[in-house]
Short mmCIF file of C-alpha atoms and ligand atoms in Angstrom, two decimals:
data_model
loop_
_atom_site.label_atom_id
_atom_site.label_comp_id
_atom_site.label_asym_id
_atom_site.label_seq_id
_atom_site.Cartn_x
_atom_site.Cartn_y
_atom_site.Cartn_z
CA UNK A 236 31.93 68.17 101.96
CA UNK A 237 27.94 67.67 101.38
CA UNK A 238 25.65 71.19 103.05
CA UNK A 239 25.09 68.74 105.67
CA UNK A 240 28.39 68.26 107.10
CA UNK A 241 29.03 72.11 106.02
CA UNK A 242 26.19 73.26 108.39
CA UNK A 243 27.44 76.37 110.24
CA UNK A 244 26.11 74.96 113.73
CA UNK A 245 27.55 71.95 113.71
CA UNK A 246 31.42 73.32 113.23
CA UNK A 247 29.85 74.98 116.47
CA UNK A 248 29.55 71.63 118.26
CA UNK A 249 31.95 70.11 116.62
CA UNK A 250 34.62 72.12 118.93
CA UNK A 251 32.78 69.19 121.77
CA UNK A 252 35.19 66.62 119.79
CA UNK A 253 37.39 66.96 123.07
CA UNK A 254 34.29 64.49 125.50
CA UNK A 255 35.95 62.26 127.32
CA UNK A 256 35.50 58.26 126.85
CA UNK A 257 31.88 58.54 128.62
CA UNK A 258 29.52 55.74 130.04
CA UNK A 259 25.88 57.32 129.34
CA UNK A 260 23.61 55.30 132.21
CA UNK A 261 19.84 56.12 131.31
CA UNK A 262 17.25 55.36 134.43
CA UNK A 263 13.67 55.24 132.69
CA UNK A 264 15.53 53.00 129.97
CA UNK A 265 11.96 51.85 128.16
CA UNK A 266 10.06 55.17 128.40
CA UNK A 267 9.14 57.54 126.04
CA UNK A 268 11.50 59.92 126.15
CA UNK A 269 14.41 57.38 125.68
CA UNK A 270 12.53 56.26 122.42
CA UNK A 271 11.88 59.82 120.97
CA UNK A 272 14.69 61.54 121.98
CA UNK A 273 17.80 60.29 124.30
CA UNK A 274 18.39 57.04 121.92
CA UNK A 275 18.00 58.57 118.61
CA UNK A 276 20.29 61.36 119.85
CA UNK A 277 22.71 58.83 120.63
CA UNK A 278 22.71 57.71 116.99
CA UNK A 279 23.20 61.42 115.43
CA UNK A 280 26.00 62.44 117.98
CA UNK A 281 27.40 59.05 116.95
CA UNK A 282 26.69 60.22 112.96
CA UNK A 283 28.30 63.48 113.19
CA UNK A 284 31.25 62.07 114.46
CA UNK A 285 31.07 64.13 117.35
CA UNK A 286 30.60 61.48 120.74
CA UNK A 287 34.15 60.62 122.05
CA UNK A 288 35.37 57.58 120.22
CA UNK A 289 34.66 55.80 123.96
CA UNK A 290 31.07 55.90 124.45
CA UNK A 291 28.76 53.79 125.29
CA UNK A 292 25.07 53.83 126.58
CA UNK A 293 23.57 51.41 129.23
CA UNK A 294 19.62 51.58 129.51
CA UNK A 295 18.71 50.76 132.97
CA UNK A 296 15.07 49.96 134.33
CA UNK A 297 12.67 47.55 136.01
CA UNK A 298 11.75 45.93 132.89
CA UNK A 299 13.43 43.09 132.19
CA UNK A 300 15.73 42.66 129.15
CA UNK A 301 18.26 41.39 127.94
CA UNK A 302 21.36 43.60 125.95
CA UNK A 303 19.62 41.98 122.64
CA UNK A 304 16.53 43.49 122.96
CA UNK A 305 17.05 46.73 124.25
CA UNK A 306 19.50 47.04 121.13
CA UNK A 307 16.07 45.81 119.44
CA UNK A 308 14.49 48.82 120.94
CA UNK A 309 16.70 51.40 120.15
CA UNK A 310 16.82 50.73 116.78
CA UNK A 311 13.10 51.06 116.51
CA UNK A 312 13.65 54.15 118.20
CA UNK A 313 15.85 55.51 116.03
CA UNK A 314 14.16 54.44 113.20
CA UNK A 315 10.96 56.14 114.16
CA UNK A 316 12.30 59.31 115.81
CA UNK A 317 15.95 60.30 114.61
CA UNK A 318 16.93 63.27 112.83
CA UNK A 319 18.58 61.90 110.44
CA UNK A 320 17.74 58.73 107.82
CA UNK A 321 19.16 55.73 109.65
CA UNK A 322 21.84 54.20 108.13
CA UNK A 323 22.60 50.27 108.29
CA UNK A 324 26.40 51.47 108.74
CA UNK A 325 25.63 53.96 111.36
CA UNK A 326 23.35 51.41 112.92
CA UNK A 327 26.25 48.59 113.22
CA UNK A 328 29.14 50.96 114.55
CA UNK A 329 26.42 51.97 117.48
CA UNK A 330 24.79 48.59 118.16
CA UNK A 331 27.95 47.21 120.12
CA UNK A 332 28.05 50.62 122.09
CA UNK A 333 24.65 49.58 123.92
CA UNK A 334 23.80 47.56 126.92
CA UNK A 335 21.01 47.11 129.65
CA UNK A 336 21.13 46.39 133.00
CA UNK A 337 18.01 45.34 134.66
CA UNK A 338 16.66 46.23 138.18
CA UNK A 339 14.29 47.75 140.88
CA UNK A 340 14.94 51.57 141.59
CA UNK A 341 14.93 51.34 145.25
CA UNK A 342 16.94 47.98 145.15
CA UNK A 343 20.56 48.52 146.17
CA UNK A 344 21.63 45.24 144.42
CA UNK A 345 20.44 47.35 141.08
CA UNK A 346 23.53 49.80 141.29
CA UNK A 347 25.41 46.99 143.09
CA UNK A 348 25.28 44.92 139.50
CA UNK A 349 25.48 48.41 137.71
CA UNK A 350 29.18 49.22 139.46
CA UNK A 351 29.86 45.74 138.82
CA UNK A 352 28.83 45.61 134.87
CA UNK A 353 30.58 49.42 134.36
CA UNK A 354 33.50 48.27 136.63
CA UNK A 355 33.54 45.41 133.89
CA UNK A 356 33.69 46.98 130.45
CA UNK A 357 36.58 49.89 132.26
CA UNK A 358 38.46 46.12 132.47
CA UNK A 359 37.17 44.80 129.74
CA UNK A 360 38.78 48.26 127.24
CA UNK A 361 41.21 49.42 129.62
CA UNK A 362 39.34 53.05 129.79
CA UNK A 363 38.54 54.94 132.64
CA UNK A 364 35.36 56.09 132.10
CA UNK A 365 32.97 59.29 133.21
CA UNK A 366 30.00 58.25 133.91
CA UNK A 367 26.79 60.15 132.64
CA UNK A 368 23.30 59.34 134.38
CA UNK A 369 20.66 60.31 133.00
CA UNK A 370 17.16 60.41 135.19
CA UNK A 371 14.19 60.15 133.41
CA UNK A 372 12.00 58.20 135.24
CA UNK A 373 8.66 59.48 136.99
CA UNK A 374 9.38 61.90 139.94
CA UNK A 375 8.75 59.65 142.42
CA UNK A 376 11.73 57.79 142.60
CA UNK A 377 14.39 60.24 141.47
CA UNK A 378 14.72 59.88 145.38
CA UNK A 379 15.59 55.75 145.98
CA UNK A 380 17.80 56.72 142.58
CA UNK A 381 19.79 59.63 143.54
CA UNK A 382 19.81 58.10 147.52
CA UNK A 383 21.49 54.65 145.80
CA UNK A 384 23.42 56.66 143.76
CA UNK A 385 25.18 57.69 146.73
CA UNK A 386 25.49 54.45 148.71
CA UNK A 387 26.51 52.59 146.09
CA UNK A 388 29.26 54.66 145.30
CA UNK A 389 28.51 55.65 141.99
CA UNK A 390 28.28 58.98 142.56
CA UNK A 391 32.14 59.36 142.47
CA UNK A 392 33.66 62.94 142.69
CA UNK A 393 36.86 63.32 141.11
CA UNK A 394 38.87 59.62 140.87
CA UNK A 395 42.70 59.25 140.31
CA UNK A 396 41.93 58.77 136.43
CA UNK A 397 40.38 62.33 136.88
CA UNK A 398 37.23 60.72 135.83
CA UNK A 399 33.82 61.57 137.38
CA UNK A 400 30.34 60.68 137.89
CA UNK A 401 27.40 63.32 136.60
CA UNK A 402 23.85 63.23 136.97
CA UNK A 403 21.51 64.49 134.27
CA UNK A 404 18.21 65.23 136.05
CA UNK A 405 14.59 65.81 134.24
CA UNK A 406 11.96 67.55 135.00
CA UNK A 407 9.47 67.85 136.92
CA UNK A 408 12.21 69.04 139.34
CA UNK A 409 10.15 69.33 142.06
CA UNK A 410 6.27 70.16 142.02
CA UNK A 411 6.18 73.02 144.05
CA UNK A 412 9.21 75.45 145.90
CA UNK A 413 9.47 73.02 148.95
CA UNK A 414 9.55 69.78 146.97
CA UNK A 415 11.64 71.60 144.85
CA UNK A 416 14.27 72.31 147.70
CA UNK A 417 13.85 69.32 148.92
CA UNK A 418 14.81 67.59 145.70
CA UNK A 419 17.73 69.97 145.75
CA UNK A 420 19.23 69.19 149.26
CA UNK A 421 19.21 65.35 148.21
CA UNK A 422 20.78 65.81 145.16
CA UNK A 423 23.65 67.86 146.50
CA UNK A 424 23.90 65.15 149.93
CA UNK A 425 24.97 62.73 147.40
CA UNK A 426 26.60 65.07 144.57
CA UNK A 427 28.66 68.16 144.35
CA UNK A 428 26.60 70.89 142.29
CA UNK A 429 29.24 71.22 139.54
CA UNK A 430 28.17 66.95 138.90
CA UNK A 431 24.52 68.20 138.68
CA UNK A 432 22.40 69.14 135.22
CA UNK A 433 19.29 70.24 135.75
CA UNK A 434 17.57 69.81 132.65
CA UNK A 435 15.34 71.83 130.29
CA UNK A 436 15.21 71.00 126.83
CA UNK A 437 14.33 74.53 125.43
CA UNK A 438 17.11 75.86 126.71
CA UNK A 439 18.91 73.48 123.93
CA UNK A 440 16.91 74.67 120.99
CA UNK A 441 19.15 76.36 118.69
CA UNK A 442 16.72 79.92 119.05
CA UNK A 443 16.62 79.68 122.48
CA UNK A 444 20.08 79.76 122.35
CA UNK A 445 20.14 82.78 119.67
CA UNK A 446 18.38 84.45 122.39
CA UNK A 447 22.01 85.82 124.10
CA UNK A 448 23.35 85.94 120.40
CA UNK A 449 20.57 88.37 119.06
CA UNK A 450 20.50 90.50 122.31
CA UNK A 451 24.50 90.83 122.91
CA UNK A 452 26.40 90.18 119.27
CA UNK A 453 24.42 93.31 118.00
CA UNK A 454 24.72 97.16 119.18
CA UNK A 455 21.79 98.16 118.16
CA UNK A 456 19.30 96.40 120.65
CA UNK A 457 20.56 96.81 123.74
CA UNK A 458 20.30 100.55 124.30
CA UNK A 459 16.45 100.12 123.06
CA UNK A 460 15.93 96.62 125.68
CA UNK A 461 15.03 98.65 128.35
CA UNK A 462 11.77 100.64 130.17
CA UNK A 463 11.99 103.78 128.43
CA UNK A 464 11.57 102.28 124.47
CA UNK A 465 9.18 98.88 125.31
CA UNK A 466 5.96 99.06 125.89
CA UNK A 467 5.66 95.11 126.74
CA UNK A 468 7.09 91.69 126.57
CA UNK A 469 5.26 88.64 124.98
CA UNK A 470 5.78 85.03 125.53
CA UNK A 471 3.34 82.67 124.09
CA UNK A 472 4.64 78.83 124.42
CA UNK A 473 1.21 77.52 122.42
CA UNK A 474 0.59 73.87 121.43
CA UNK A 475 -1.75 72.08 119.00
CA UNK A 476 -1.59 68.46 121.02
CA UNK A 477 -3.84 67.92 124.01
CA UNK A 478 -2.49 65.43 126.20
CA UNK A 479 -2.17 62.28 124.34
CA UNK A 480 -2.09 59.17 126.73
CA UNK A 481 -0.38 61.43 129.39
CA UNK A 482 -3.19 62.27 131.64
CA UNK A 483 -1.48 60.92 134.59
CA UNK A 484 1.03 62.58 134.58
CA UNK A 485 -0.32 66.02 132.94
CA UNK A 486 -3.56 66.13 135.63
CA UNK A 487 -1.35 66.34 138.30
CA UNK A 488 0.62 68.65 136.81
CA UNK A 489 -1.24 71.25 134.61
CA UNK A 490 0.46 74.08 132.15
CA UNK A 491 1.89 76.51 135.00
CA UNK A 492 3.97 72.95 136.06
CA UNK A 493 4.16 71.83 133.04
CA UNK A 494 5.99 74.52 130.91
CA UNK A 495 5.66 78.21 132.79
CA UNK A 496 7.28 77.40 135.50
CA UNK A 497 10.46 75.81 133.59
CA UNK A 498 10.90 77.18 129.85
CA UNK A 499 8.45 79.86 129.94
CA UNK A 500 10.30 81.44 132.58
CA UNK A 501 13.89 80.85 130.90
CA UNK A 502 12.64 82.04 127.92
CA UNK A 503 11.63 84.70 130.11
CA UNK A 504 14.53 85.04 132.16
CA UNK A 505 17.41 85.06 128.65
CA UNK A 506 15.23 88.19 127.56
CA UNK A 507 15.50 89.58 130.32
CA UNK A 508 17.98 89.56 132.19
CA UNK A 509 21.51 91.67 132.47
CA UNK A 510 24.71 91.21 129.97
CA UNK A 511 26.21 88.82 131.76
CA UNK A 512 30.42 89.54 131.99
CA UNK A 513 30.91 86.55 130.02
CA UNK A 514 29.39 82.87 128.62
CA UNK A 515 30.35 81.05 131.57
CA UNK A 516 27.68 78.76 133.11
CA UNK A 517 28.14 80.77 136.05
CA UNK A 518 28.15 84.36 134.78
CA UNK A 519 24.86 83.62 132.68
CA UNK A 520 23.24 81.39 135.60
CA UNK A 521 23.78 84.47 137.82
CA UNK A 522 22.18 87.06 135.57
CA UNK A 523 18.81 84.71 135.07
CA UNK A 524 18.87 84.39 138.96
CA UNK A 525 19.55 88.05 139.78
CA UNK A 526 16.16 88.97 136.78
CA UNK A 527 13.83 86.47 138.22
CA UNK A 528 14.98 87.53 141.99
CA UNK A 529 13.88 90.91 140.76
CA UNK A 530 9.89 89.67 139.63
CA UNK A 531 6.92 91.02 141.67
CA UNK A 532 5.08 89.02 143.67
CA UNK A 533 1.73 88.49 141.65
CA UNK A 534 -1.66 90.11 142.24
CA UNK A 535 -4.18 86.83 143.15
CA UNK A 536 -7.85 87.64 143.24
CA UNK A 537 -10.92 87.10 142.35
CA UNK A 538 -11.28 90.93 140.88
CA UNK A 539 -7.88 91.24 138.72
CA UNK A 540 -5.82 88.41 139.02
CA UNK A 541 -2.18 88.44 137.53
CA UNK A 542 -2.46 84.90 136.52
CA UNK A 543 -5.31 82.74 134.28
CA UNK A 544 -6.00 79.21 133.75
CA UNK A 545 -8.24 77.48 131.36
CA UNK A 546 -9.16 74.05 130.85
CA UNK A 547 -10.12 73.41 126.68
CA UNK A 548 -13.73 72.43 125.47
CA UNK A 549 -13.95 70.30 122.84
CA UNK A 550 -13.33 72.27 119.23
CA UNK A 551 -11.49 72.10 116.03
CA UNK A 552 -7.48 71.99 115.49
CA UNK A 553 -6.02 71.57 112.16
CA UNK A 554 -9.70 70.85 110.39
CA UNK A 555 -10.12 67.93 112.87
CA UNK A 556 -12.90 67.65 115.33
CA UNK A 557 -11.38 67.12 119.01
CA UNK A 558 -12.72 66.40 122.30
CA UNK A 559 -12.29 68.15 124.88
CA UNK A 560 -9.62 67.52 128.22
CA UNK A 561 -12.23 66.23 130.65
CA UNK A 562 -12.69 63.10 128.06
CA UNK A 563 -9.48 62.16 127.11
CA UNK A 564 -8.42 58.71 129.22
CA UNK A 565 -7.21 59.10 132.59
CA UNK A 566 -8.51 62.62 133.29
CA UNK A 567 -10.75 62.57 136.81
CA UNK A 568 -14.41 63.87 136.64
CA UNK A 569 -12.98 66.10 139.55
CA UNK A 570 -10.34 67.67 137.25
CA UNK A 571 -9.95 71.06 137.54
CA UNK A 572 -6.59 70.86 136.07
CA UNK A 573 -5.70 74.30 133.84
CA UNK A 574 -4.30 72.58 130.34
CA UNK A 575 -3.60 76.86 129.80
CA UNK A 576 -2.32 79.53 131.54
CA UNK A 577 -1.46 83.13 130.90
CA UNK A 578 0.51 85.65 133.45
CA UNK A 579 1.43 89.24 133.91
CA UNK A 580 4.46 89.89 135.60
CA UNK A 581 6.69 93.34 136.51
CA UNK A 582 10.43 93.12 137.25
CA UNK A 583 10.75 95.37 139.67
CA UNK A 584 14.73 96.49 138.63
CA UNK A 585 16.34 99.41 136.61
CA UNK A 586 15.65 97.87 133.49
CA UNK A 587 11.98 97.39 133.22
CA UNK A 588 10.19 98.65 136.06
CA UNK A 589 6.39 99.23 134.83
CA UNK A 590 6.90 96.84 131.52
CA UNK A 591 4.21 94.40 131.67
CA UNK A 592 5.81 90.81 130.64
CA UNK A 593 2.96 88.25 129.19
CA UNK A 594 3.07 84.46 129.09
CA UNK A 595 1.43 82.15 128.26
CA UNK A 596 0.90 78.48 127.72
CA UNK A 597 -1.82 75.90 126.67
CA UNK A 598 -2.35 72.45 125.19
CA UNK A 599 -4.38 72.37 121.95
CA UNK A 600 -4.32 76.14 120.78
CA UNK A 601 -4.93 77.13 117.50
CA UNK A 602 -1.66 75.87 116.66
CA UNK A 603 2.18 74.63 118.01
CA UNK A 604 4.22 77.63 117.91
CA UNK A 605 6.73 79.77 120.46
CA UNK A 606 7.85 83.28 120.17
CA UNK A 607 8.93 86.29 122.08
CA UNK A 608 7.85 89.44 121.04
CA UNK A 609 9.30 92.48 122.61
CA UNK A 610 7.10 95.13 121.67
CA UNK A 611 8.57 99.01 121.76
CA UNK A 612 6.83 102.26 122.45
CA UNK A 613 4.47 103.92 119.26
CA UNK A 614 6.30 106.96 117.58
CA UNK A 615 4.98 110.57 119.01
CA UNK A 616 1.85 111.12 117.29
CA UNK A 617 2.96 113.99 115.91
CA UNK A 618 2.84 113.33 112.07
CA UNK A 619 1.90 110.15 110.50
CA UNK A 620 -1.26 111.05 112.58
CA UNK A 621 -4.18 110.44 109.44
CA UNK A 622 -6.00 106.68 110.40
CA UNK A 623 -7.15 107.19 106.88
CA UNK A 624 -4.05 107.51 105.44
CA UNK A 625 -1.13 105.82 107.65
CA UNK A 626 -1.35 102.74 109.27
CA UNK A 627 1.14 103.40 111.81
CA UNK A 628 2.41 100.19 114.26
CA UNK A 629 4.28 99.63 117.12
CA UNK A 630 7.73 98.61 115.65
CA UNK A 631 8.13 94.64 116.98
CA UNK A 632 10.84 92.81 117.26
CA UNK A 633 9.93 88.64 117.06
CA UNK A 634 11.98 85.88 117.55
CA UNK A 635 10.73 82.81 116.19
CA UNK A 636 11.93 79.55 118.90
CA UNK A 637 9.41 77.21 116.66
CA UNK A 638 8.81 76.38 113.72
CA UNK A 639 9.59 78.43 110.96
CA UNK A 640 12.60 80.02 113.16
CA UNK A 641 13.98 83.24 112.71
CA UNK A 642 14.20 86.63 113.83
CA UNK A 643 11.42 89.06 112.51
CA UNK A 644 11.41 92.77 112.64
CA UNK A 645 8.61 95.00 112.06
CA UNK A 646 8.81 98.63 111.02
CA UNK A 647 6.47 100.65 109.35
CA UNK A 648 7.11 101.62 105.54
CA UNK A 649 6.03 104.05 102.67
CA UNK A 650 3.61 102.24 99.98
CA UNK A 651 4.75 103.53 96.69
CA UNK A 652 3.09 105.49 94.92
CA UNK A 653 2.81 109.96 94.89
CA UNK A 654 1.09 109.83 97.74
CA UNK A 655 2.59 109.59 101.18
CA UNK A 656 0.65 106.45 103.25
CA UNK A 657 2.26 104.58 105.47
CA UNK A 658 1.83 100.42 106.05
CA UNK A 659 3.61 98.31 108.44
CA UNK A 660 6.24 95.58 106.27
CA UNK A 661 8.43 93.13 107.94
CA UNK A 662 11.88 92.14 107.56
CA UNK A 663 12.54 88.33 108.11
CA UNK A 664 15.77 86.40 108.99
CA UNK A 665 14.87 82.45 108.72
CA UNK A 666 17.07 79.57 109.91
CA UNK A 667 15.88 77.17 107.72
CA UNK A 668 16.83 79.65 104.45
CA UNK A 669 19.90 81.08 105.55
CA UNK A 670 21.48 78.46 107.11
CA UNK A 671 19.23 75.12 105.67
CA UNK A 672 16.95 73.21 107.96
CA UNK A 673 18.47 70.05 109.39
CA UNK A 674 19.98 71.59 112.54
CA UNK A 675 20.78 69.34 115.42
CA UNK A 676 17.79 68.53 118.33
CA UNK A 677 17.52 70.40 121.43
CA UNK A 678 18.47 66.79 123.47
CA UNK A 679 22.13 66.05 121.02
CA UNK A 680 23.23 69.71 122.41
CA UNK A 681 23.08 68.51 125.70
CA UNK A 682 23.79 65.44 126.14
CA UNK A 683 27.09 66.69 124.50
CA UNK A 684 27.48 69.68 126.85
CA UNK A 685 26.79 67.48 129.63
CA UNK A 686 29.84 65.47 128.52
CA UNK A 687 32.56 67.70 128.23
CA UNK A 688 30.90 69.20 131.82
CA UNK A 689 29.40 72.76 130.15
CA UNK A 690 26.65 73.57 132.34
CA UNK A 691 25.49 76.48 130.50
CA UNK A 692 22.38 75.50 129.22
CA UNK A 693 21.16 73.97 132.02
CA UNK A 694 19.38 75.10 135.49
CA UNK A 695 21.58 75.80 138.88
CA UNK A 696 19.49 74.62 141.72
CA UNK A 697 19.10 78.36 143.37
CA UNK A 698 17.61 79.03 139.56
CA UNK A 699 14.59 76.62 139.91
CA UNK A 700 13.82 77.66 143.50
CA UNK A 701 13.54 81.34 142.30
CA UNK A 702 11.18 80.12 139.38
CA UNK A 703 8.88 77.45 142.36
CA UNK A 704 8.89 80.46 144.62
CA UNK A 705 7.21 83.23 142.11
CA UNK A 706 4.82 79.78 140.88
CA UNK A 707 4.04 78.64 144.61
CA UNK A 708 1.65 80.67 145.48
CA UNK A 709 -0.49 81.09 142.27
CA UNK A 710 -0.79 77.17 142.47
CA UNK A 711 -2.16 77.83 146.29
CA UNK A 712 -4.54 80.05 145.23
CA UNK A 713 -5.72 77.87 141.86
CA UNK A 714 -6.07 75.29 144.51
CA UNK A 715 -8.07 77.10 146.72
CA UNK A 716 -10.10 78.37 144.42
CA UNK A 717 -11.27 74.94 142.65
CA UNK A 718 -13.12 75.32 139.95
CA UNK A 719 -13.90 78.53 141.11
CA UNK A 720 -12.17 80.54 138.20
CA UNK A 721 -11.20 78.11 135.90
CA UNK A 722 -11.74 79.39 132.27
CA UNK A 723 -12.54 77.40 129.43
CA UNK A 724 -11.90 77.80 125.68
CA UNK A 725 -12.35 76.46 122.82
CA UNK A 726 -9.97 73.31 121.40
CA UNK A 727 -7.95 75.08 118.55
CA UNK A 728 -8.45 79.13 120.14
CA UNK A 729 -5.66 80.92 121.21
CA UNK A 730 -7.10 80.43 124.84
CA UNK A 731 -10.02 81.86 127.09
CA UNK A 732 -10.76 85.05 126.58
CA UNK A 733 -10.13 86.39 130.09
CA UNK A 734 -6.17 86.23 129.35
CA UNK A 735 -7.13 89.12 126.58
CA UNK A 736 -8.09 90.76 129.57
CA UNK A 737 -4.69 90.39 131.09
CA UNK A 738 -3.36 92.67 128.56
CA UNK A 739 -6.44 95.04 128.31
CA UNK A 740 -6.12 96.53 131.61
CA UNK A 741 -3.15 98.62 130.28
CA UNK A 742 -3.91 98.76 127.08
CA UNK A 743 -2.03 95.63 125.17
CA UNK A 744 -2.98 92.69 122.86
CA UNK A 745 -1.76 89.31 122.03
CA UNK A 746 -0.02 89.21 119.66
CA UNK A 747 -1.52 88.15 115.82
CA UNK A 748 0.99 85.39 114.97
CA UNK A 749 0.74 84.98 111.25
CA UNK A 750 1.51 81.37 109.56
C1 BG6 B 2189 7.47 69.13 127.84
C2 BG6 B 2189 5.94 69.14 128.07
O1 BG6 B 2189 8.24 69.55 128.80
O2 BG6 B 2189 7.48 70.43 126.79
C3 BG6 B 2189 4.66 68.48 127.28
O3 BG6 B 2189 5.70 68.21 129.30
C4 BG6 B 2189 5.33 69.60 126.01
O4 BG6 B 2189 3.99 68.62 127.92
C5 BG6 B 2189 6.78 70.00 125.55
O5 BG6 B 2189 4.46 69.32 125.10
C6 BG6 B 2189 6.59 70.41 124.65
O6 BG6 B 2189 7.85 70.65 123.95
P1 BG6 B 2189 8.54 70.81 122.71
O7 BG6 B 2189 10.02 71.29 122.35
O8 BG6 B 2189 7.91 70.00 121.59
O9 BG6 B 2189 7.97 72.48 122.78
#
């Protein structure tokens, strides 16, 4: 058996082999996500023998393509983006399982045609398929797709053969509280909640799933995971890239909607939630909602807001000169969209009252790096107090989400020698060293979970609404202010100075993460 086959994560995944016969229908089939993530995930799952034997993929989109052309598109996607190097055998096995259906998203005929195609495949293969719809289109067409799935009967609930339809909805899930509520209303009119999978790809990352394991499979952390021992918690989701060709989307969105409302808030919820009663999807999601509900409304005013936003100017990233956000193709001159956002949040519950949670995310920052750091209180200043001899740091636990995935504990240690001197040292667990580096992509895990009906790593309707409830006043306030209060930061830096001040108010500073 090769090293890759023995990979413990894959062993973990193999329990999913019971996924029922499924047809995955991707709306937005010629889009970027399909090319970069979905088709390569389909390929990798198949190569790992994790797909059910009867698993087909139908791409659906406005672009008129034949099955042959879409297969070519898929093949290129695999060659360019697959985690595994593509093999001729692997591709030959998969090719015949891929189809395409052309149609406008608001045209009822598209769905009738799709239905006939599915029925034809069912007859041809004598199989009753579960249908997994994946909505990966611009949000403007979510509504017609969902409504047409309902009116065409494709949103079928459990049928005589036990097969039924499920739907994965990509982000952005609404752009504020009202639109998220409206989207939930439309979805739950056409589907039952148990058929719905709202995706946040951060939950599919190994290290994010490991957060629950670190917290609840080790008994040493729980006793100190609270306001008595924790001084502050910091969550950073930094990217070195700019907006590329996505300015059309991004300028309407900004960092708060694009990253904080979903990915960063999910990291916060998993870090701060109470232990769930089981690992069931509902038990975990109940706890996440509870902790999100306990977040206090933010203070928002010109004097001392809990929220800071910034936009990058030109600078140097990775030794290369890069232009400002305003110069990115497609950004309007009047734009005051934030490419960076930082928040200071307080969770008003028994465990966390008074402990600041600092969140930040931005484009064109010094480098790509996501981590959660839990900063513990300093020991009483009684023994190791002479500054010239004793360098005593606050203990910190760092959960590195990406890259260099792992867990680090910062401790204080004696420097060897005849004199007693101290220095902070790091204890490091690295995934790549222990488990190898070829771990499954987030989308592989999430596709498989949706096929098997496991919603644990997906967002429930009330969860997304609770998060939007926290974000919406910030968005409204920033909108009122326009450019006033929009900070700038050099591309390649760690964000605007004002974001440092968020922490200084409480005697903290952002962790300076090593490479
Ligand atoms: C997406 C955002 O949800 O996450 C992008 O829309 C961002 O703007 C991406 O670049 C980051 O994901 P990852 O997995 O590369 O950290």
